[in-house]
Structures are given as structure tokens and as C-alpha cells.
Amino acid sequence: MNIPYRNLNLDELVVKDNAHHFHPFTDHKEFHAAGGARIMTHADGAWIWDGNGNKLFDAMSGLWCVNIGYGRKELAKAAYHQMCDLPYYNTFFKTSTVPATELADKISSLMPERFKQIFFVNSGSEANDTVIRLVRQYWALKGKPDRQVFIARMRAYHGSTVAASNLGGMAAMHGQGGTPLPGFEHVLEPDWFQHGGDLSPDDFGLKAAAAVEECILKVGADKVAAFIGEPIQGAGGVIIPPDTYWPEVQRICKRYDILLVADEVICGFGRTGNWWGFETFDIEPDLVPMAKGLSSGYLPVGAVAVADHVSDVLFDKGGEFYHGYTYSGHPASCAVALENIRIIQDEKMVERVRQLAPYLAKKMSSLTDHPLVGEVRSQGFIGAIELVRNKKTRGRFDDPGRVGGICRDHCFANRLIMRACWDTMVFSPPFCIGKQEIDTWVNLARTALDHTLEDVKDELA
Ligand code: PXG
């Protein structure tokens, strides 16, 4: 059924978009040839409508961010009232605004005691750029300016700016724009399904952690500034590390006095069933970049939480930290983030994720009987479905990403949004969904898998 949206002239809009909109992460030649953008118009809860009136289940919460779900007018009102009172003022030069101050206090209260200082930014990329500058300045002030090197993982995603893209471990991104620059190392990611071979997940977790230590020894511990990792790698294909991985990485960082950065841009604010991914995996980070779920994507805002022993050095040794953004602590964004956190707390959404996660995991796991599915895994409300050519050997299809792309298109055609990371279908639904919506979603996913199978069945081994 086509629902016209506010007299939308869709054809005209698509022509304009093709003519003038330079989209991120897009192959424009292929995109224009395929007809251009699917234009989204409105949304409610976990459901989003496109310009043709199609109602889709958004199992990705936008881009891993609309955690509380769409359509919460309270957030719009918070922005409206703040913009009426004070649409903008900066947080430089000894000033602040009410929402920026309140949000710093609120974030700190959600974290372990040692995280008292919150630095505001506008995105996850800026959060990680801030981490790089802050950590290097920390070591310089400690009299160890040679500690410059960041160790990250392959297939990590930490952002798209010149600095953050160095932290990321996406080979395709590194092929463009001359990254990674010197000072950034990438080690084996803890992806048992892809790299585990005959090892048990626990043994593989230790092997992946050992790669961190090997890298430290190769670079020289006195040159390493920090290790950065997403508790669960999101855009890398929802890589949930084996239980042995994080405790060992933690031990290694402590042993060599290396700062540990937990990138909570996706995992933070309840996604894994706790407020923070580092709680789920019992990690003790020194710095915590965050964004996305901080405002559920309603307005751009991010932050870096800094542990006392790091901020103390920056504060006590004195001198200005020459870093910040015009919109650091933007009052409207902070007001929206505060309202978002109020809703998560009042509606006990983190508990809700934790309580519903076993149901979601069980329903999703029912897809493992499908001929294309090699594994289904999830933690809280984030997970993945591995598409394989050979279930027994976990054998992949040729040309990674091709079959994932086919499946993603069948999902869309079948009114379901799931993202493909190569041949791994990933999901990260809004926290507001209930059992019935999970059932509907899993049925939609099975139909999309069936259609994908039709296309590739001759390739199965
Ligand atoms: N860290 C993590 C863990 C992320 O997932 C960023 C940092 C950067 O955040 P900003 O706000 O600068 O985009 C991210 C962002 C994808 C995809 O294709 C994922 C992200 C961004 C764009 C696309 O899955 N994650």
C-alpha cells in the first residue's frame, strides 16, 4: 500500500539527490545506475517508511544508533525548548551551558567512579581523534614523548576522519588517502568464525590476545601509547570475542603500562545488555569514546570519558590542551542526550535488553538450520548471521561481500533492514521492540535467506 508522505514528489527528489548529493561510503557510478537513493520519510518505534510508502523493520537502529527507537517526541521537545532558551554557546574560554554541564555530570554518574572528566565532541570519529591527541599529550607530559604508537585490530572501525581512519583496520579504507600513517599498528581481530580454524574459541581468544603482546614487543613497549578496541567489533561484522580474549588483553596492557581505550560508540548505552560493553566483558579501560547511543542519533553528539589518572596528568602538569570543536557540548545536542538517557533510565531499557536478549538469541538461532547459515551469534541486542558456502568447514563464498549484498537486497525488498558486512548479516535493533516484533523480524529474515538461497544454491558445497 502506497502512503503518500506530505505531497512528496519522489521522482523529483531522487533526481535532485542524484544531481547534488555526494553520499558517504557509496560507489556513485553503481548507485546512480541503479536509480539512486531510497528516500526515507518518517519512522516510529522500530519501523521506518520510505517515499514509496513501504514500511520496513529497521533491525539496524539506523546506523547502530537509534537505540530508544524512532518517534520519541520528548527528544524533539527537549531540543525545541533548549533552542528557544539558548540555541548555541561555546564551552571554550571558561564558559559552559546548563545542558553541557548536566550531561557531563550524568555521563560520569553512569560510569565507574574514576571517570570524572567528560570531553564533548560531535561524532565517534571526533571522539577517537580526541583520544589520539589526548593520549599523546598525556605521555608527553609524563616525560615519555616516544610513546606515540596506537595498536588496534584488523577490521576495527573507529571513524572516517584522517586520524580515526588510521585506528580503524579496514583494508579498503587504508587503500585510499594514504592511511595508515606511521604510528598505527593493526593486529589479528578475535574473530573465531573467520580465523579460528581447528582451535577452540577459548584457545583462539588467547591466540588473538597474544597478537597484541607480539605487536608491543615488535614496536617496543616504550613506544606504545595505547591499545584501542570496540568491546564487540561492530562494522567489522559483530565480532564477539571469545571469553578468554579481553581478560588477557587487559593483563597485557597492564603489564606494559599501556593505556586501554574501549570504543563504546556502538556498545555503549545498553547495546550489549549493560550500560557499557566494558562491563559486559569486564574490561577496565582508561579512556572511553562514545557517540551514537548517547543521543540515540536524534542529534549529533559524542564524548570521551577520561579516567582520573589520565586527566590528573593533563590538569596537574598544567598548560592548555589545544583541542576542541565549535560544537563541543552543543546545548541542543546535550539537552537531547539528557532526555535520551532519562528515557533509557525511566523505562529501564538496559534491563529490557538484558531480559529480552535470550529470547532474541533463541529465535535468531532457529535460522541455523538454514542451508546458507554457518553461525548465528548475539550479545544483548547486537548480533550476526554468517552466510557460508559450506556449513561444516565454515567455507566462504567467492568474492567476499557479493552474497551478503544479495541477501541485504532481498531483506530490503522484503521490508527488512539488515546490513551486510561482507558475507556477515548484522543486526542491532532498537531497544523498544517486543517478542512479537522479534518473531516478525525473524520470519522476514528467513524469507530473505530463502530468496538468497535461490540465487546462489548452485554454489553451495
Ligand atoms: N567507533 C565505532 C565503534 C563506530 O562504530 C565510529 C567510531 C565513528 O563514529 P562517527 O559518528 O564518526 O561515524 C563508529 C561509526 C557501518 C558504519 O557501515 C558504522 C559506523 C559509521 C558508519 C558506517 O556499519 N560506525
Short mmCIF file of C-alpha atoms and ligand atoms in Angstrom, two decimals:
data_model
loop_
_atom_site.label_atom_id
_atom_site.label_comp_id
_atom_site.label_asym_id
_atom_site.label_seq_id
_atom_site.Cartn_x
_atom_site.Cartn_y
_atom_site.Cartn_z
CA MET A 1 0.00 0.00 0.00
CA ASN A 2 1.42 3.36 -1.01
CA ILE A 3 1.15 6.04 1.67
CA PRO A 4 1.84 9.49 0.22
CA TYR A 5 4.00 11.50 2.58
CA ARG A 6 3.32 15.24 2.75
CA ASN A 7 2.73 15.61 -1.01
CA LEU A 8 6.17 14.26 -1.68
CA ASN A 9 7.31 14.42 -5.29
CA LEU A 10 9.57 11.43 -5.03
CA ASP A 11 10.77 11.36 -8.64
CA GLU A 12 11.90 14.98 -8.45
CA LEU A 13 13.66 14.38 -5.16
CA VAL A 14 15.60 11.39 -6.48
CA VAL A 15 16.71 13.45 -9.50
CA LYS A 16 17.93 16.21 -7.15
CA ASP A 17 19.69 13.70 -4.96
CA ASN A 18 21.49 12.16 -7.93
CA ALA A 19 22.44 15.61 -9.16
CA HIS A 20 23.79 17.10 -5.96
CA HIS A 21 24.12 14.72 -3.05
CA PHE A 22 27.64 13.28 -2.67
CA HIS A 23 26.84 10.32 -0.41
CA PRO A 24 29.29 8.84 2.10
CA PHE A 25 30.61 5.28 1.66
CA THR A 26 28.96 4.94 -1.76
CA ASP A 27 30.05 3.71 -5.18
CA HIS A 28 28.36 6.56 -7.09
CA LYS A 29 28.60 5.08 -10.54
CA GLU A 30 26.84 1.90 -9.48
CA PHE A 31 24.40 3.82 -7.24
CA HIS A 32 23.27 6.22 -9.98
CA ALA A 33 22.99 3.38 -12.48
CA ALA A 34 20.72 1.55 -10.04
CA GLY A 35 18.34 4.52 -9.85
CA GLY A 36 19.67 6.49 -6.90
CA ALA A 37 18.59 6.86 -3.31
CA ARG A 38 15.78 5.23 -1.41
CA ILE A 39 14.46 8.27 0.41
CA MET A 40 13.26 7.70 3.94
CA THR A 41 10.42 9.88 5.14
CA HIS A 42 9.23 9.01 8.65
CA ALA A 43 9.53 6.41 11.37
CA ASP A 44 8.01 5.12 14.56
CA GLY A 45 9.49 2.68 17.08
CA ALA A 46 11.44 0.14 15.05
CA TRP A 47 9.59 0.86 11.79
CA ILE A 48 10.63 3.25 9.06
CA TRP A 49 8.80 4.31 5.88
CA ASP A 50 10.34 5.10 2.51
CA GLY A 51 9.00 7.57 -0.06
CA ASN A 52 7.05 4.82 -1.82
CA GLY A 53 5.13 4.14 1.36
CA ASN A 54 6.95 0.89 2.14
CA LYS A 55 7.09 0.18 5.87
CA LEU A 56 10.35 -1.52 6.84
CA PHE A 57 11.55 -3.13 10.05
CA ASP A 58 14.80 -1.39 10.93
CA ALA A 59 16.92 -4.08 12.56
CA MET A 60 19.93 -1.73 12.42
CA SER A 61 18.57 1.19 14.51
CA GLY A 62 19.59 3.50 11.67
CA LEU A 63 23.36 3.09 11.72
CA TRP A 64 23.64 1.30 15.10
CA CYS A 65 22.37 4.41 16.87
CA VAL A 66 18.61 4.90 17.31
CA ASN A 67 18.66 2.84 20.48
CA ILE A 68 15.44 4.08 22.08
CA GLY A 69 13.59 3.80 18.76
CA TYR A 70 12.13 6.43 16.44
CA GLY A 71 9.39 8.92 17.15
CA ARG A 72 10.13 9.96 20.73
CA LYS A 73 8.71 13.47 20.76
CA GLU A 74 10.23 14.16 24.18
CA LEU A 75 13.61 14.49 22.47
CA ALA A 76 12.24 16.88 19.88
CA LYS A 77 10.71 18.95 22.67
CA ALA A 78 13.99 18.99 24.60
CA ALA A 79 15.77 20.35 21.51
CA TYR A 80 12.97 22.87 20.88
CA HIS A 81 13.00 24.27 24.40
CA GLN A 82 16.79 24.46 24.52
CA MET A 83 16.94 26.19 21.16
CA CYS A 84 14.38 28.73 22.32
CA ASP A 85 16.36 29.42 25.51
CA LEU A 86 19.88 29.27 24.12
CA PRO A 87 20.50 27.69 20.71
CA TYR A 88 24.25 27.94 20.94
CA TYR A 89 27.05 28.94 23.14
CA ASN A 90 30.55 27.52 23.27
CA THR A 91 32.30 25.69 26.06
CA PHE A 92 35.71 27.27 25.44
CA PHE A 93 37.12 30.23 27.39
CA LYS A 94 35.78 29.37 30.85
CA THR A 95 32.11 29.14 29.86
CA SER A 96 29.54 26.36 29.82
CA THR A 97 25.81 25.89 29.31
CA VAL A 98 23.25 24.19 31.51
CA PRO A 99 22.80 21.05 29.37
CA ALA A 100 26.54 20.59 28.73
CA THR A 101 27.30 20.72 32.44
CA GLU A 102 24.35 18.48 33.33
CA LEU A 103 25.29 15.93 30.67
CA ALA A 104 28.93 15.72 31.79
CA ASP A 105 27.67 15.04 35.31
CA LYS A 106 25.13 12.48 34.06
CA ILE A 107 27.61 10.52 31.91
CA SER A 108 30.10 10.45 34.76
CA SER A 109 27.40 9.10 37.09
CA LEU A 110 26.77 6.18 34.72
CA MET A 111 30.41 5.15 34.73
CA PRO A 112 32.84 3.70 37.24
CA GLU A 113 33.94 6.23 39.87
CA ARG A 114 37.27 7.01 38.18
CA PHE A 115 35.65 8.57 35.08
CA LYS A 116 35.03 12.07 36.31
CA GLN A 117 36.02 14.08 33.24
CA ILE A 118 33.95 14.18 30.05
CA PHE A 119 35.23 15.87 26.87
CA PHE A 120 32.48 16.68 24.34
CA VAL A 121 32.66 16.14 20.58
CA ASN A 122 30.11 15.72 17.78
CA SER A 123 30.74 12.21 16.48
CA GLY A 124 32.53 8.95 17.11
CA SER A 125 35.30 9.95 14.71
CA GLU A 126 35.92 13.15 16.62
CA ALA A 127 35.85 11.20 19.87
CA ASN A 128 38.65 8.99 18.60
CA ASP A 129 40.62 11.92 17.18
CA THR A 130 40.36 13.42 20.65
CA VAL A 131 41.63 10.17 22.17
CA ILE A 132 44.69 10.24 19.93
CA ARG A 133 45.60 13.83 20.77
CA LEU A 134 44.81 13.43 24.44
CA VAL A 135 46.76 10.19 24.92
CA ARG A 136 49.83 11.51 23.11
CA GLN A 137 49.73 14.68 25.18
CA TYR A 138 49.37 12.58 28.34
CA TRP A 139 52.55 10.63 27.57
CA ALA A 140 54.42 13.81 26.60
CA LEU A 141 53.50 15.38 29.94
CA LYS A 142 54.62 12.21 31.71
CA GLY A 143 58.03 12.70 30.13
CA LYS A 144 57.60 9.82 27.68
CA PRO A 145 57.02 11.57 24.35
CA ASP A 146 58.18 8.47 22.46
CA ARG A 147 55.02 6.65 23.47
CA GLN A 148 53.15 7.52 20.28
CA VAL A 149 52.02 4.24 18.75
CA PHE A 150 48.42 3.05 18.83
CA ILE A 151 47.65 -0.64 18.49
CA ALA A 152 44.23 -1.50 17.06
CA ARG A 153 42.68 -4.54 15.38
CA MET A 154 42.12 -5.52 11.79
CA ARG A 155 38.51 -4.83 10.69
CA ALA A 156 38.10 -2.38 13.55
CA TYR A 157 36.04 0.72 12.75
CA HIS A 158 36.87 3.84 14.70
CA GLY A 159 35.74 6.53 12.27
CA SER A 160 36.44 8.18 8.98
CA THR A 161 38.48 11.30 9.73
CA VAL A 162 42.15 11.40 8.77
CA ALA A 163 43.17 10.43 12.30
CA ALA A 164 40.42 7.96 13.26
CA SER A 165 40.68 6.07 9.97
CA ASN A 166 44.23 5.18 10.98
CA LEU A 167 42.93 3.48 14.09
CA GLY A 168 40.44 1.52 12.01
CA GLY A 169 41.58 -1.69 10.42
CA MET A 170 39.55 -1.63 7.22
CA ALA A 171 41.90 -2.58 4.40
CA ALA A 172 39.74 -0.86 1.77
CA MET A 173 39.82 2.42 3.68
CA HIS A 174 43.57 2.19 4.08
CA GLY A 175 43.83 1.88 0.31
CA GLN A 176 42.55 5.44 -0.04
CA GLY A 177 44.04 8.68 1.22
CA GLY A 178 47.40 7.35 2.32
CA THR A 179 46.46 5.71 5.61
CA PRO A 180 47.53 4.21 7.90
CA LEU A 181 50.13 6.79 8.77
CA PRO A 182 53.16 5.74 10.80
CA GLY A 183 52.31 5.20 14.44
CA PHE A 184 49.32 2.91 13.94
CA GLU A 185 49.56 -0.88 14.13
CA HIS A 186 46.86 -3.46 13.47
CA VAL A 187 46.69 -6.94 14.94
CA LEU A 188 44.57 -10.04 14.45
CA GLU A 189 40.90 -9.50 15.29
CA PRO A 190 39.31 -12.01 17.71
CA ASP A 191 37.00 -13.49 15.07
CA TRP A 192 36.87 -17.21 15.81
CA PHE A 193 34.40 -17.94 13.00
CA GLN A 194 36.72 -16.45 10.39
CA HIS A 195 40.17 -17.25 11.73
CA GLY A 196 39.71 -19.87 14.45
CA GLY A 197 40.38 -22.92 12.27
CA ASP A 198 40.54 -26.05 14.43
CA LEU A 199 41.19 -24.14 17.66
CA SER A 200 38.52 -23.98 20.34
CA PRO A 201 37.09 -20.46 20.73
CA ASP A 202 38.93 -20.11 24.08
CA ASP A 203 42.28 -21.13 22.62
CA PHE A 204 41.73 -18.84 19.68
CA GLY A 205 40.88 -15.97 22.06
CA LEU A 206 44.29 -16.43 23.71
CA LYS A 207 45.98 -16.55 20.33
CA ALA A 208 44.34 -13.27 19.27
CA ALA A 209 45.33 -11.64 22.58
CA ALA A 210 48.90 -12.89 22.15
CA ALA A 211 49.00 -10.96 18.88
CA VAL A 212 48.67 -7.76 20.94
CA GLU A 213 51.69 -8.70 23.04
CA GLU A 214 53.70 -9.68 19.98
CA CYS A 215 52.96 -6.30 18.46
CA ILE A 216 54.01 -4.49 21.64
CA LEU A 217 57.31 -6.37 21.67
CA LYS A 218 57.87 -5.72 17.97
CA VAL A 219 57.26 -1.97 18.31
CA GLY A 220 58.94 -1.72 21.73
CA ALA A 221 56.80 -1.21 24.84
CA ASP A 222 58.40 2.20 25.44
CA LYS A 223 56.94 3.39 22.14
CA VAL A 224 53.36 2.18 22.59
CA ALA A 225 50.81 4.71 23.80
CA ALA A 226 47.56 2.76 23.85
CA PHE A 227 45.56 -0.21 22.68
CA ILE A 228 42.08 0.57 21.32
CA GLY A 229 39.25 -1.89 20.79
CA GLU A 230 35.50 -1.99 20.47
CA PRO A 231 34.28 -4.45 23.13
CA ILE A 232 32.38 -6.06 20.24
CA GLN A 233 33.62 -5.04 16.79
CA GLY A 234 30.50 -3.68 15.06
CA ALA A 235 31.14 -2.69 11.46
CA GLY A 236 33.78 -5.43 11.28
CA GLY A 237 30.92 -7.97 11.36
CA VAL A 238 29.79 -8.06 15.01
CA ILE A 239 32.83 -9.92 16.24
CA ILE A 240 32.03 -11.16 19.74
CA PRO A 241 35.38 -12.15 21.22
CA PRO A 242 35.84 -15.49 22.98
CA ASP A 243 35.69 -15.24 26.81
CA THR A 244 39.45 -15.58 27.11
CA TYR A 245 40.26 -12.59 24.93
CA TRP A 246 39.58 -9.42 26.92
CA PRO A 247 40.99 -10.56 30.29
CA GLU A 248 44.24 -11.44 28.55
CA VAL A 249 44.39 -8.15 26.61
CA GLN A 250 43.73 -6.32 29.87
CA ARG A 251 46.58 -8.19 31.57
CA ILE A 252 48.95 -7.40 28.68
CA CYS A 253 48.10 -3.67 28.72
CA LYS A 254 48.70 -3.53 32.48
CA ARG A 255 51.95 -5.44 32.19
CA TYR A 256 53.43 -2.99 29.68
CA ASP A 257 51.79 0.11 31.19
CA ILE A 258 49.79 0.76 28.03
CA LEU A 259 46.55 2.73 28.13
CA LEU A 260 43.43 0.82 27.19
CA VAL A 261 40.74 2.56 25.17
CA ALA A 262 37.29 0.94 24.94
CA ASP A 263 35.49 2.38 21.93
CA GLU A 264 31.87 2.36 23.13
CA VAL A 265 30.43 4.19 20.12
CA ILE A 266 28.25 1.16 19.30
CA CYS A 267 28.37 -0.89 22.51
CA GLY A 268 27.64 1.97 24.92
CA PHE A 269 24.26 2.90 26.40
CA GLY A 270 22.83 -0.57 26.74
CA ARG A 271 23.50 -2.30 23.44
CA THR A 272 25.19 -5.36 24.97
CA GLY A 273 22.75 -5.66 27.90
CA ASN A 274 24.76 -3.46 30.28
CA TRP A 275 25.30 0.28 30.16
CA TRP A 276 28.78 -0.30 28.75
CA GLY A 277 30.37 -3.01 26.66
CA PHE A 278 33.36 -2.87 29.00
CA GLU A 279 31.06 -4.07 31.82
CA THR A 280 29.85 -7.00 29.74
CA PHE A 281 33.44 -8.11 29.13
CA ASP A 282 34.85 -6.97 32.46
CA ILE A 283 37.38 -4.58 30.90
CA GLU A 284 38.90 -1.70 32.85
CA PRO A 285 39.52 1.00 30.27
CA ASP A 286 41.38 4.27 30.80
CA LEU A 287 39.51 6.23 28.13
CA VAL A 288 36.04 5.69 26.70
CA PRO A 289 34.99 7.33 23.43
CA MET A 290 31.20 7.27 22.88
CA ALA A 291 28.63 8.74 20.45
CA LYS A 292 25.62 7.15 18.64
CA GLY A 293 23.54 5.82 21.56
CA LEU A 294 24.37 8.89 23.67
CA SER A 295 21.57 10.76 21.86
CA SER A 296 20.06 7.72 20.10
CA GLY A 297 21.11 9.55 16.95
CA TYR A 298 18.46 12.28 17.33
CA LEU A 299 21.19 14.93 17.19
CA PRO A 300 24.94 14.56 16.69
CA VAL A 301 26.89 14.40 19.94
CA GLY A 302 29.79 12.36 21.26
CA ALA A 303 32.14 12.38 24.20
CA VAL A 304 35.32 10.94 25.64
CA ALA A 305 35.25 9.87 29.27
CA VAL A 306 38.70 10.18 30.84
CA ALA A 307 39.85 8.31 33.94
CA ASP A 308 41.31 10.32 36.81
CA HIS A 309 44.86 9.05 36.45
CA VAL A 310 44.88 10.41 32.88
CA SER A 311 43.05 13.69 33.45
CA ASP A 312 45.13 14.34 36.59
CA VAL A 313 48.27 14.39 34.47
CA LEU A 314 46.72 16.74 31.93
CA PHE A 315 45.34 19.02 34.62
CA ASP A 316 48.14 18.95 37.21
CA LYS A 317 51.02 19.45 34.83
CA GLY A 318 49.18 22.47 33.58
CA GLY A 319 49.29 24.12 30.19
CA GLU A 320 46.47 24.38 27.73
CA PHE A 321 45.26 21.33 25.82
CA TYR A 322 44.87 22.88 22.37
CA HIS A 323 41.90 20.85 21.27
CA GLY A 324 38.14 21.30 20.89
CA TYR A 325 35.34 21.90 18.44
CA THR A 326 32.96 24.82 17.89
CA TYR A 327 30.14 22.48 18.78
CA SER A 328 31.80 20.67 21.71
CA GLY A 329 28.95 20.42 24.22
CA HIS A 330 26.37 21.92 21.85
CA PRO A 331 23.44 22.83 24.13
CA ALA A 332 20.66 21.39 21.95
CA SER A 333 22.54 18.11 21.42
CA CYS A 334 23.29 17.85 25.13
CA ALA A 335 19.66 18.54 26.04
CA VAL A 336 18.56 15.78 23.68
CA ALA A 337 21.17 13.38 25.08
CA LEU A 338 19.96 14.10 28.62
CA GLU A 339 16.37 13.34 27.62
CA ASN A 340 17.52 10.18 25.85
CA ILE A 341 19.30 8.96 28.97
CA ARG A 342 16.29 9.86 31.11
CA ILE A 343 14.10 7.65 28.89
CA ILE A 344 16.60 4.77 28.99
CA GLN A 345 16.65 5.00 32.79
CA ASP A 346 12.95 5.63 33.45
CA GLU A 347 11.83 2.92 31.05
CA LYS A 348 14.51 0.51 32.26
CA MET A 349 15.65 -0.08 28.71
CA VAL A 350 19.00 -1.61 29.59
CA GLU A 351 17.24 -4.18 31.80
CA ARG A 352 14.79 -4.72 28.94
CA VAL A 353 17.63 -5.53 26.54
CA ARG A 354 19.11 -7.93 29.08
CA GLN A 355 15.76 -9.64 29.69
CA LEU A 356 14.80 -9.96 26.02
CA ALA A 357 18.27 -10.94 24.77
CA PRO A 358 17.84 -14.69 25.43
CA TYR A 359 14.54 -14.66 23.50
CA LEU A 360 16.15 -12.80 20.60
CA ALA A 361 19.13 -15.19 20.64
CA LYS A 362 16.85 -18.25 20.67
CA LYS A 363 14.64 -17.02 17.83
CA MET A 364 17.62 -15.97 15.71
CA SER A 365 19.36 -19.26 16.36
CA SER A 366 16.42 -21.03 14.76
CA LEU A 367 17.94 -19.80 11.48
CA THR A 368 20.99 -22.02 11.93
CA ASP A 369 19.09 -24.85 10.21
CA HIS A 370 19.09 -22.79 7.00
CA PRO A 371 21.44 -24.14 4.30
CA LEU A 372 23.18 -20.74 3.99
CA VAL A 373 23.73 -20.07 7.68
CA GLY A 374 27.06 -21.03 9.25
CA GLU A 375 26.53 -19.39 12.62
CA VAL A 376 24.17 -17.06 14.46
CA ARG A 377 25.61 -15.14 17.39
CA SER A 378 24.42 -12.29 19.54
CA GLN A 379 25.09 -10.48 22.79
CA GLY A 380 22.33 -8.27 24.14
CA PHE A 381 20.78 -6.54 21.13
CA ILE A 382 23.69 -6.86 18.71
CA GLY A 383 24.40 -9.88 16.57
CA ALA A 384 25.29 -11.52 13.29
CA ILE A 385 24.28 -14.25 10.86
CA GLU A 386 27.16 -15.79 8.92
CA LEU A 387 26.41 -16.77 5.31
CA VAL A 388 28.53 -19.67 4.09
CA ARG A 389 29.01 -21.90 1.11
CA ASN A 390 29.88 -24.86 3.33
CA LYS A 391 28.36 -25.11 6.79
CA LYS A 392 30.74 -27.83 8.02
CA THR A 393 34.00 -26.14 7.10
CA ARG A 394 32.69 -22.57 7.56
CA GLY A 395 33.72 -22.17 3.91
CA ARG A 396 33.05 -18.75 2.42
CA PHE A 397 31.66 -17.84 -0.99
CA ASP A 398 33.99 -16.42 -3.63
CA ASP A 399 34.21 -12.64 -3.83
CA PRO A 400 33.51 -11.62 -0.21
CA GLY A 401 30.52 -9.32 0.12
CA ARG A 402 28.73 -10.49 -3.02
CA VAL A 403 26.32 -12.91 -1.32
CA GLY A 404 25.91 -10.57 1.66
CA GLY A 405 24.91 -7.85 -0.81
CA ILE A 406 22.37 -10.17 -2.45
CA CYS A 407 20.91 -11.01 0.96
CA ARG A 408 20.77 -7.37 2.01
CA ASP A 409 18.85 -6.51 -1.17
CA HIS A 410 16.41 -9.35 -0.53
CA CYS A 411 15.97 -8.08 3.02
CA PHE A 412 15.13 -4.61 1.74
CA ALA A 413 12.75 -6.00 -0.89
CA ASN A 414 11.14 -8.00 1.91
CA ARG A 415 10.73 -4.91 4.14
CA LEU A 416 13.61 -5.65 6.46
CA ILE A 417 16.76 -3.60 7.03
CA MET A 418 19.83 -5.59 7.97
CA ARG A 419 23.33 -4.62 6.97
CA ALA A 420 25.87 -6.85 5.27
CA CYS A 421 29.48 -6.72 6.46
CA TRP A 422 30.97 -8.75 3.63
CA ASP A 423 29.00 -12.04 3.94
CA THR A 424 28.00 -11.47 7.53
CA MET A 425 24.48 -10.11 8.05
CA VAL A 426 24.49 -7.92 11.13
CA PHE A 427 21.73 -6.57 13.33
CA SER A 428 21.40 -4.04 16.10
CA PRO A 429 17.69 -3.37 16.69
CA PRO A 430 16.11 -0.60 18.76
CA PHE A 431 15.58 -1.43 22.43
CA CYS A 432 11.82 -0.75 22.26
CA ILE A 433 10.94 -3.94 20.35
CA GLY A 434 8.98 -6.77 21.95
CA LYS A 435 8.66 -10.51 21.40
CA GLN A 436 6.10 -10.14 18.64
CA GLU A 437 8.34 -7.85 16.64
CA ILE A 438 11.24 -10.22 17.11
CA ASP A 439 9.07 -13.04 15.70
CA THR A 440 8.04 -10.90 12.71
CA TRP A 441 11.64 -9.91 12.07
CA VAL A 442 13.00 -13.48 12.21
CA ASN A 443 10.29 -14.57 9.73
CA LEU A 444 11.27 -11.73 7.39
CA ALA A 445 14.93 -12.75 7.72
CA ARG A 446 14.13 -16.38 6.86
CA THR A 447 12.27 -15.33 3.73
CA ALA A 448 15.22 -13.14 2.67
CA LEU A 449 17.58 -16.07 3.28
CA ASP A 450 15.34 -18.34 1.18
CA HIS A 451 15.40 -15.86 -1.69
CA THR A 452 19.17 -15.54 -1.39
CA LEU A 453 19.49 -19.32 -1.49
CA GLU A 454 17.52 -19.39 -4.73
CA ASP A 455 20.16 -17.11 -6.27
CA VAL A 456 23.26 -18.94 -5.06
CA LYS A 457 22.23 -22.56 -4.50
CA ASP A 458 24.45 -23.81 -7.33
CA GLU A 459 27.48 -22.53 -5.44
CA LEU A 460 26.86 -24.47 -2.20
CA ALA A 461 29.45 -27.11 -1.38
N1 PXG B 1 33.69 3.97 16.59
C1 PXG B 1 32.86 2.96 16.30
C2 PXG B 1 32.95 1.69 17.08
C3 PXG B 1 31.90 3.10 15.29
O1 PXG B 1 31.08 2.09 15.00
C4 PXG B 1 32.74 5.34 14.92
C5 PXG B 1 33.64 5.13 15.93
C6 PXG B 1 32.73 6.66 14.22
O2 PXG B 1 31.58 7.36 14.54
P1 PXG B 1 31.02 8.53 13.58
O3 PXG B 1 29.95 9.14 14.43
O4 PXG B 1 32.13 9.46 13.31
O5 PXG B 1 30.53 7.89 12.33
C7 PXG B 1 31.84 4.32 14.58
C8 PXG B 1 30.84 4.55 13.49
C9 PXG B 1 28.79 0.78 9.14
C10 PXG B 1 29.12 2.09 9.75
O6 PXG B 1 28.84 0.71 7.91
C11 PXG B 1 29.48 2.15 11.09
C12 PXG B 1 29.82 3.38 11.63
C13 PXG B 1 29.78 4.53 10.87
C14 PXG B 1 29.41 4.45 9.53
C15 PXG B 1 29.08 3.22 8.96
O7 PXG B 1 28.48 -0.18 9.84
N2 PXG B 1 30.25 3.41 12.93
#
